[in-house]
Tab-separated table of C-alpha atoms and ligand atoms in Angstrom:
chain	number	residue	atom	x	y	z
A	1	PHE	CA	0.000	0.000	0.000
A	2	HIS	CA	2.740	2.371	0.982
A	3	ALA	CA	4.753	1.495	-2.085
A	4	LYS	CA	1.792	2.257	-4.310
A	5	GLU	CA	1.120	5.553	-2.590
A	6	ASN	CA	4.761	6.465	-2.975
A	7	GLN	CA	4.658	5.561	-6.604
A	8	MET	CA	1.635	7.769	-7.170
A	9	GLY	CA	3.322	10.515	-5.201
A	10	PHE	CA	6.356	10.120	-7.377
A	11	ALA	CA	4.276	10.242	-10.549
A	12	CYS	CA	2.701	13.486	-9.380
A	13	TYR	CA	6.080	14.867	-8.467
A	14	GLN	CA	7.461	13.867	-11.834
A	15	ARG	CA	4.592	15.503	-13.704
A	16	GLU	CA	5.012	18.655	-11.678
A	17	MET	CA	8.717	18.735	-12.437
A	18	THR	CA	8.083	18.184	-16.120
A	19	GLU	CA	5.539	21.016	-16.187
A	20	LYS	CA	7.973	23.288	-14.362
A	21	LEU	CA	10.714	22.406	-16.810
A	22	ILE	CA	8.482	23.084	-19.811
A	23	GLU	CA	7.409	26.419	-18.330
A	24	TYR	CA	11.022	27.270	-17.539
A	25	ARG	CA	12.116	26.482	-21.106
A	26	ALA	CA	9.236	28.561	-22.519
A	27	VAL	CA	10.277	31.536	-20.391
A	28	GLN	CA	13.936	31.068	-21.354
A	29	GLU	CA	13.015	31.021	-25.014
A	30	LYS	CA	10.851	34.139	-24.834
A	31	LEU	CA	13.532	35.841	-22.796
A	32	SER	CA	16.212	35.062	-25.341
A	33	LEU	CA	14.161	36.927	-27.961
A	34	ALA	CA	13.109	39.802	-25.714
A	35	LEU	CA	15.999	42.087	-26.639
A	36	GLU	CA	15.573	41.804	-30.411
A	37	HIS	CA	11.793	42.048	-30.020
A	38	ASP	CA	12.294	45.296	-28.109
A	39	GLU	CA	10.377	44.034	-25.076
A	40	PHE	CA	12.635	45.560	-22.429
A	41	PHE	CA	12.123	49.040	-21.074
A	42	LEU	CA	13.345	51.109	-18.171
A	43	VAL	CA	11.304	52.755	-15.453
A	44	TYR	CA	12.813	55.370	-13.179
A	45	GLN	CA	12.445	55.902	-9.450
A	46	PRO	CA	13.270	59.352	-8.045
A	47	GLN	CA	16.104	59.784	-5.554
A	48	VAL	CA	15.295	62.678	-3.263
A	49	ASN	CA	17.568	64.949	-1.234
A	50	ILE	CA	16.030	64.858	2.256
A	51	GLN	CA	17.146	68.390	3.257
A	52	SER	CA	15.990	70.244	0.138
A	53	GLY	CA	13.261	67.882	-1.044
A	54	GLU	CA	14.774	68.095	-4.526
A	55	VAL	CA	14.897	65.119	-6.870
A	56	ILE	CA	18.612	64.791	-7.596
A	57	GLY	CA	18.551	61.624	-9.613
A	58	VAL	CA	16.717	58.477	-10.572
A	59	GLU	CA	17.411	54.773	-10.443
A	60	ALA	CA	16.882	52.962	-13.741
A	61	LEU	CA	14.950	49.720	-13.191
A	62	LEU	CA	14.468	47.087	-15.866
A	63	ARG	CA	11.061	45.776	-16.948
A	64	TRP	CA	10.071	43.120	-19.484
A	65	ARG	CA	6.824	43.301	-21.414
A	66	SER	CA	5.998	39.699	-22.222
A	67	ASP	CA	2.646	38.771	-23.813
A	68	GLY	CA	1.085	41.983	-22.545
A	69	GLU	CA	2.209	41.308	-18.990
A	70	ILE	CA	4.903	43.367	-17.255
A	71	VAL	CA	7.419	41.078	-15.601
A	72	PRO	CA	9.512	42.389	-12.675
A	73	PRO	CA	13.306	41.873	-12.765
A	74	THR	CA	13.286	39.584	-9.739
A	75	ARG	CA	11.641	37.004	-12.023
A	76	PHE	CA	14.114	37.080	-14.889
A	77	ILE	CA	17.481	38.701	-14.041
A	78	HIS	CA	18.798	35.397	-12.655
A	79	LEU	CA	17.717	33.637	-15.863
A	80	LEU	CA	19.559	36.199	-17.957
A	81	GLU	CA	22.625	35.695	-15.765
A	82	ARG	CA	22.440	31.952	-16.231
A	83	SER	CA	22.257	32.172	-20.027
A	84	ARG	CA	24.802	35.023	-20.108
A	85	GLU	CA	22.243	37.063	-22.041
A	86	ILE	CA	22.564	39.572	-19.223
A	87	LEU	CA	25.634	40.903	-21.080
A	88	PRO	CA	23.894	42.283	-24.193
A	89	VAL	CA	20.917	43.311	-22.041
A	90	SER	CA	23.185	45.233	-19.633
A	91	ASN	CA	24.810	46.909	-22.598
A	92	TRP	CA	21.361	47.952	-23.784
A	93	ILE	CA	20.514	49.266	-20.276
A	94	ILE	CA	23.589	51.523	-20.250
A	95	ARG	CA	22.881	52.830	-23.772
A	96	GLN	CA	19.230	53.405	-22.977
A	97	SER	CA	20.122	55.277	-19.765
A	98	CYS	CA	22.548	57.503	-21.684
A	99	ARG	CA	19.996	58.128	-24.426
A	100	GLN	CA	17.439	59.127	-21.769
A	101	LEU	CA	19.953	61.392	-20.028
A	102	ALA	CA	20.702	63.162	-23.317
A	103	GLU	CA	16.991	63.752	-23.799
A	104	TRP	CA	16.583	65.144	-20.279
A	105	ASN	CA	19.676	67.318	-20.670
A	106	ALA	CA	18.210	68.767	-23.855
A	107	GLN	CA	15.101	69.658	-21.833
A	108	GLY	CA	17.278	71.436	-19.260
A	109	TYR	CA	17.296	68.729	-16.594
A	110	LEU	CA	20.701	67.851	-15.160
A	111	VAL	CA	19.918	64.755	-13.142
A	112	GLU	CA	21.892	61.618	-12.380
A	113	VAL	CA	20.906	58.124	-13.414
A	114	SER	CA	21.849	55.163	-11.219
A	115	VAL	CA	22.350	51.933	-13.119
A	116	ASN	CA	22.316	48.512	-11.445
A	117	VAL	CA	25.325	46.368	-12.290
A	118	SER	CA	25.031	42.578	-12.551
A	119	VAL	CA	27.726	40.075	-11.610
A	120	LEU	CA	28.620	39.023	-15.149
A	121	GLN	CA	28.531	42.590	-16.381
A	122	PHE	CA	30.946	43.717	-13.675
A	123	ASN	CA	33.360	40.914	-14.532
A	124	ASP	CA	33.035	41.477	-18.274
A	125	PRO	CA	36.256	42.898	-19.777
A	126	HIS	CA	34.134	45.125	-22.070
A	127	PHE	CA	32.206	46.758	-19.212
A	128	ILE	CA	34.230	50.001	-19.135
A	129	THR	CA	34.363	50.229	-22.941
A	130	CYS	CA	30.609	49.848	-23.044
A	131	ILE	CA	30.182	52.802	-20.665
A	132	LYS	CA	32.628	54.929	-22.678
A	133	ASN	CA	30.924	54.120	-25.985
A	134	SER	CA	27.456	55.016	-24.736
A	135	VAL	CA	28.658	58.211	-23.065
A	136	ASN	CA	30.322	59.276	-26.323
A	137	GLU	CA	27.463	58.191	-28.549
A	138	PHE	CA	24.938	60.334	-26.676
A	139	GLY	CA	27.321	63.093	-25.647
A	140	ILE	CA	26.469	62.968	-21.969
A	141	ASP	CA	28.636	63.846	-18.984
A	142	PRO	CA	29.822	60.595	-17.307
A	143	ARG	CA	29.414	62.379	-13.965
A	144	GLN	CA	25.687	61.965	-14.519
A	145	LEU	CA	26.055	58.193	-14.215
A	146	ASP	CA	26.137	56.291	-10.955
A	147	PHE	CA	26.740	52.540	-10.800
A	148	GLU	CA	25.068	50.428	-8.137
A	149	ILE	CA	27.201	47.492	-7.071
A	150	THR	CA	26.295	44.889	-4.469
A	151	GLU	CA	28.754	43.810	-1.796
A	152	GLY	CA	28.836	40.266	-3.159
A	153	LEU	CA	30.271	41.531	-6.440
A	154	LEU	CA	33.348	42.885	-4.729
A	155	ILE	CA	34.553	39.945	-2.698
A	156	GLU	CA	35.425	37.449	-5.415
A	157	ASN	CA	38.561	39.031	-6.739
A	158	VAL	CA	39.322	42.039	-4.592
A	159	ASP	CA	42.290	43.405	-6.567
A	160	GLU	CA	40.458	43.228	-9.868
A	161	ALA	CA	37.348	44.779	-8.367
A	162	VAL	CA	39.360	47.667	-6.888
A	163	ALA	CA	41.011	48.284	-10.266
A	164	LYS	CA	37.681	48.243	-12.083
A	165	LEU	CA	36.053	50.645	-9.656
A	166	HIS	CA	39.005	53.014	-10.111
A	167	GLU	CA	38.447	52.870	-13.867
A	168	ILE	CA	34.799	53.853	-13.380
A	169	LYS	CA	35.852	56.679	-11.063
A	170	ALA	CA	38.434	57.828	-13.616
A	171	LEU	CA	35.628	58.282	-16.135
A	172	GLY	CA	33.973	60.606	-13.615
A	173	SER	CA	31.032	58.363	-12.702
A	174	SER	CA	30.148	57.566	-9.108
A	175	ILE	CA	29.685	54.275	-7.282
A	176	SER	CA	27.020	53.236	-4.798
A	177	ILE	CA	26.827	50.092	-2.704
A	178	ASP	CA	23.320	48.714	-3.240
A	179	ASP	CA	21.357	46.785	-0.578
A	180	PHE	CA	23.950	47.771	1.998
A	181	GLY	CA	23.867	45.691	5.144
A	182	THR	CA	22.549	42.489	3.594
A	183	GLY	CA	25.773	41.249	2.059
A	184	TYR	CA	29.228	40.519	3.292
A	185	SER	CA	29.739	41.257	6.953
A	186	SER	CA	33.288	42.552	6.650
A	187	LEU	CA	33.296	46.327	6.624
A	188	SER	CA	36.984	46.642	5.877
A	189	TYR	CA	36.248	46.593	2.150
A	190	LEU	CA	34.703	50.042	2.456
A	191	ARG	CA	38.186	51.464	2.965
A	192	LEU	CA	39.558	49.454	0.053
A	193	PHE	CA	37.005	50.355	-2.588
A	194	PRO	CA	36.516	53.858	-3.997
A	195	VAL	CA	32.832	54.110	-3.094
A	196	ASP	CA	30.734	57.304	-3.014
A	197	ARG	CA	27.461	56.265	-1.458
A	198	LEU	CA	25.802	53.565	0.642
A	199	LYS	CA	22.220	52.602	-0.109
A	200	ILE	CA	20.645	51.247	3.078
A	201	ASP	CA	18.673	48.138	2.197
A	202	ARG	CA	14.899	48.397	2.356
A	203	ALA	CA	14.864	45.675	5.033
A	204	PHE	CA	16.341	48.111	7.573
A	205	VAL	CA	14.080	50.981	6.577
A	206	LYS	CA	10.897	48.897	6.591
A	207	ASP	CA	10.221	48.806	10.304
A	208	ILE	CA	11.417	52.253	11.303
A	209	PRO	CA	10.813	53.597	13.838
A	210	THR	CA	10.628	50.450	15.912
A	211	ALA	CA	13.776	50.429	18.010
A	212	ASP	CA	15.884	47.606	16.566
A	213	ASP	CA	15.609	48.414	12.876
A	214	GLY	CA	15.930	52.083	13.575
A	215	VAL	CA	19.218	51.287	15.274
A	216	ILE	CA	20.624	49.538	12.216
A	217	ALA	CA	19.547	52.282	9.801
A	218	SER	CA	20.926	55.042	12.025
A	219	SER	CA	24.183	53.098	12.555
A	220	ILE	CA	24.655	52.787	8.796
A	221	ILE	CA	24.099	56.532	8.485
A	222	VAL	CA	26.760	57.206	11.147
A	223	LEU	CA	29.127	54.735	9.480
A	224	ALA	CA	28.685	56.374	6.074
A	225	LYS	CA	29.245	59.852	7.503
A	226	SER	CA	32.361	58.887	9.375
A	227	LEU	CA	33.784	57.394	6.180
A	228	GLY	CA	32.881	60.544	4.262
A	229	LEU	CA	30.277	58.752	2.124
A	230	LYS	CA	26.798	59.815	1.071
A	231	VAL	CA	23.948	57.685	2.328
A	232	LEU	CA	20.565	56.931	0.757
A	233	ALA	CA	17.695	55.012	2.363
A	234	GLU	CA	15.825	52.604	0.086
A	235	GLY	CA	12.136	51.772	0.308
A	236	ALA	CA	10.799	54.578	2.518
A	237	GLU	CA	7.023	54.254	2.506
A	238	THR	CA	5.798	56.456	5.361
A	239	GLN	CA	6.142	59.992	6.742
A	240	GLU	CA	7.338	58.459	10.017
A	241	GLN	CA	10.239	56.742	8.258
A	242	LEU	CA	11.150	59.912	6.434
A	243	ASP	CA	11.079	61.944	9.675
A	244	PHE	CA	13.327	59.375	11.322
A	245	LEU	CA	15.771	59.501	8.400
A	246	ALA	CA	15.803	63.315	8.403
A	247	ARG	CA	16.395	63.391	12.176
A	248	HIS	CA	19.329	61.022	11.755
A	249	ASP	CA	20.854	63.145	8.996
A	250	CYS	CA	20.371	60.704	6.118
A	251	ASP	CA	21.216	62.497	2.851
A	252	GLU	CA	18.788	60.963	0.370
A	253	TYR	CA	15.933	58.529	0.043
A	254	GLN	CA	13.988	56.527	-2.498
A	255	GLY	CA	10.650	54.881	-1.913
A	256	TYR	CA	6.964	54.551	-2.598
A	257	PHE	CA	6.356	57.428	-0.147
A	258	PHE	CA	7.667	59.778	-2.814
A	259	SER	CA	7.085	57.707	-5.934
A	260	ARG	CA	7.136	54.242	-7.407
A	261	PRO	CA	9.366	53.623	-10.410
A	262	ILE	CA	7.619	55.370	-13.331
A	263	ALA	CA	7.944	56.219	-17.028
A	264	PRO	CA	10.530	58.820	-18.179
A	265	ASP	CA	8.037	61.596	-19.007
A	266	GLU	CA	6.262	61.099	-15.682
A	267	VAL	CA	9.468	61.205	-13.663
A	268	SER	CA	10.776	64.333	-15.412
A	269	ALA	CA	7.785	66.225	-13.994
A	270	PHE	CA	9.610	65.969	-10.642
A	271	PHE	CA	12.861	67.488	-11.934
A	272	THR	CA	13.981	71.051	-11.323
A	273	LYS	CA	15.197	72.951	-14.368
A	274	ALA	CA	18.860	73.860	-14.166
A	275	SER	CA	19.889	77.442	-14.899
A	276	PRO	CA	20.735	77.988	-18.608
A	277	GLN	CA	24.335	78.767	-17.552
A	278	ALA	CA	24.617	75.398	-15.833
A	279	VAL	CA	23.336	73.624	-18.932
A	280	ASN	CA	25.749	75.504	-21.195
A	281	HIS	CA	28.603	74.937	-18.814
A	282	GLN	CA	27.849	71.235	-18.751
A	283	ARG	CA	27.639	71.058	-22.558
A	284	ASN	CA	30.931	72.838	-22.985
A	285	ASP	CA	32.813	70.593	-20.538
B	1	C2E	P1	17.290	47.218	-6.179
B	1	C2E	O1	18.350	47.736	-7.079
B	1	C2E	O2	17.558	47.217	-4.717
B	1	C2E	O3	16.001	48.104	-6.530
B	1	C2E	C1	15.054	48.527	-5.592
B	1	C2E	C2	13.781	47.716	-5.695
B	1	C2E	O4	12.910	48.106	-4.619
B	1	C2E	C3	12.982	47.976	-6.973
B	1	C2E	O5	12.311	46.775	-7.322
B	1	C2E	C4	11.956	49.015	-6.521
B	1	C2E	O6	10.787	49.038	-7.302
B	1	C2E	C5	11.661	48.538	-5.119
B	1	C2E	N1	11.186	49.628	-4.258
B	1	C2E	C6	11.534	50.931	-4.300
B	1	C2E	N2	10.892	51.637	-3.350
B	1	C2E	C7	10.122	50.752	-2.675
B	1	C2E	C8	9.226	50.886	-1.554
B	1	C2E	O7	9.011	51.954	-0.978
B	1	C2E	N3	8.608	49.738	-1.124
B	1	C2E	C9	8.817	48.541	-1.735
B	1	C2E	N4	8.155	47.486	-1.240
B	1	C2E	N5	9.664	48.382	-2.767
B	1	C2E	C10	10.316	49.475	-3.238
B	1	C2E	P2	12.455	46.153	-8.786
B	1	C2E	O8	12.356	47.243	-9.795
B	1	C2E	O9	11.477	45.035	-8.850
B	1	C2E	O10	13.937	45.605	-8.816
B	1	C2E	C11	14.326	44.537	-7.999
B	1	C2E	C12	15.801	44.236	-8.160
B	1	C2E	O11	16.089	43.773	-9.491
B	1	C2E	C13	16.686	45.467	-7.992
B	1	C2E	O12	16.863	45.742	-6.629
B	1	C2E	C14	17.935	45.013	-8.714
B	1	C2E	O13	18.705	44.175	-7.884
B	1	C2E	C15	17.372	44.199	-9.861
B	1	C2E	N6	17.329	45.050	-11.052
B	1	C2E	C16	16.378	45.923	-11.424
B	1	C2E	N7	16.702	46.547	-12.581
B	1	C2E	C17	17.922	46.078	-12.936
B	1	C2E	C18	18.821	46.334	-14.029
B	1	C2E	O14	18.597	47.177	-14.893
B	1	C2E	N8	20.001	45.613	-14.062
B	1	C2E	C19	20.306	44.713	-13.092
B	1	C2E	N9	21.472	44.064	-13.194
B	1	C2E	N10	19.502	44.454	-12.052
B	1	C2E	C20	18.320	45.128	-11.970
B	2	MG	MG1	19.581	49.259	-7.137
B	3	MG	MG1	27.681	60.980	-9.049
B	4	MG	MG1	18.638	48.086	-3.521
């Protein structure tokens, strides 16, 4: 009796696995065509200066329009990594961000765009060339680009990572540590790597102002300040959280409280026009 039940259980399990595999292959196949079918697009979430309330930049976040449905990156980035298709897609993301920046610049908006960097992309020997090419193609100032790197990216080959970050800095772009606090526990790397900004992971912002999580967020702020780094809080959703962050001298925040990630023409409504002199100055650089 038990054997039979097990067998039936196994049959069910096997069918489930087969269905999963078929679904997985279907997604992989659609995904592999997504770039040439022009199904990727970027949405932008404002990054706000807490003191002035000004939108100083945006984070570019990838979306995939598949069969009329919008798929979030958490469902496909890992698949792109696995098939290495993340490389051409990342290249597209950088070009698209530069193209968008050029358009905003032409409208008189001098914002920064933060671009998320994937593991393979960071280790790709063409990464820096790809940035240079896009910057030149669209005639933008590389200081308007910020690259978001996770801690995990930096620990594999420290010397190479340090060298690569210095190359990015040499272009004039800035570097942020994304999801700070969730990765590697060693803080010594912060002295090693030429980093400009820490982005406090949403997990530590979520439960502010309950004591424990507040303590971690405020400690990260103190740490950033004492290292001379900027600090941005991710995922702020309430006035209470924002008040807490302001009280603890956090520089910037991102979150649904201000805005979800939105389309380029929607997000530009939040931008402040730069003075004509600033625009000219930037163009003549
Ligand atoms: P991330 O870089 O930490 O991006 C922040 C994520 O938090 C975004 O999700 C954003 O929509 C979400 N978020 C922002 N504010 C709030 C808030 O107040 N509440 C809540 N609940 N969520 C908030 P998204 O767009 O789904 O991206 C998820 C992750 O996918 C990103 O995390 C990043 O690791 C990755 N990703 C997104 N776009 C790209 C990309 O262009 N390239 C690469 N390599 N990875 C990307
Ligand atoms: Mg990010
Ligand atoms: Mg910068
Ligand atoms: Mg993050």
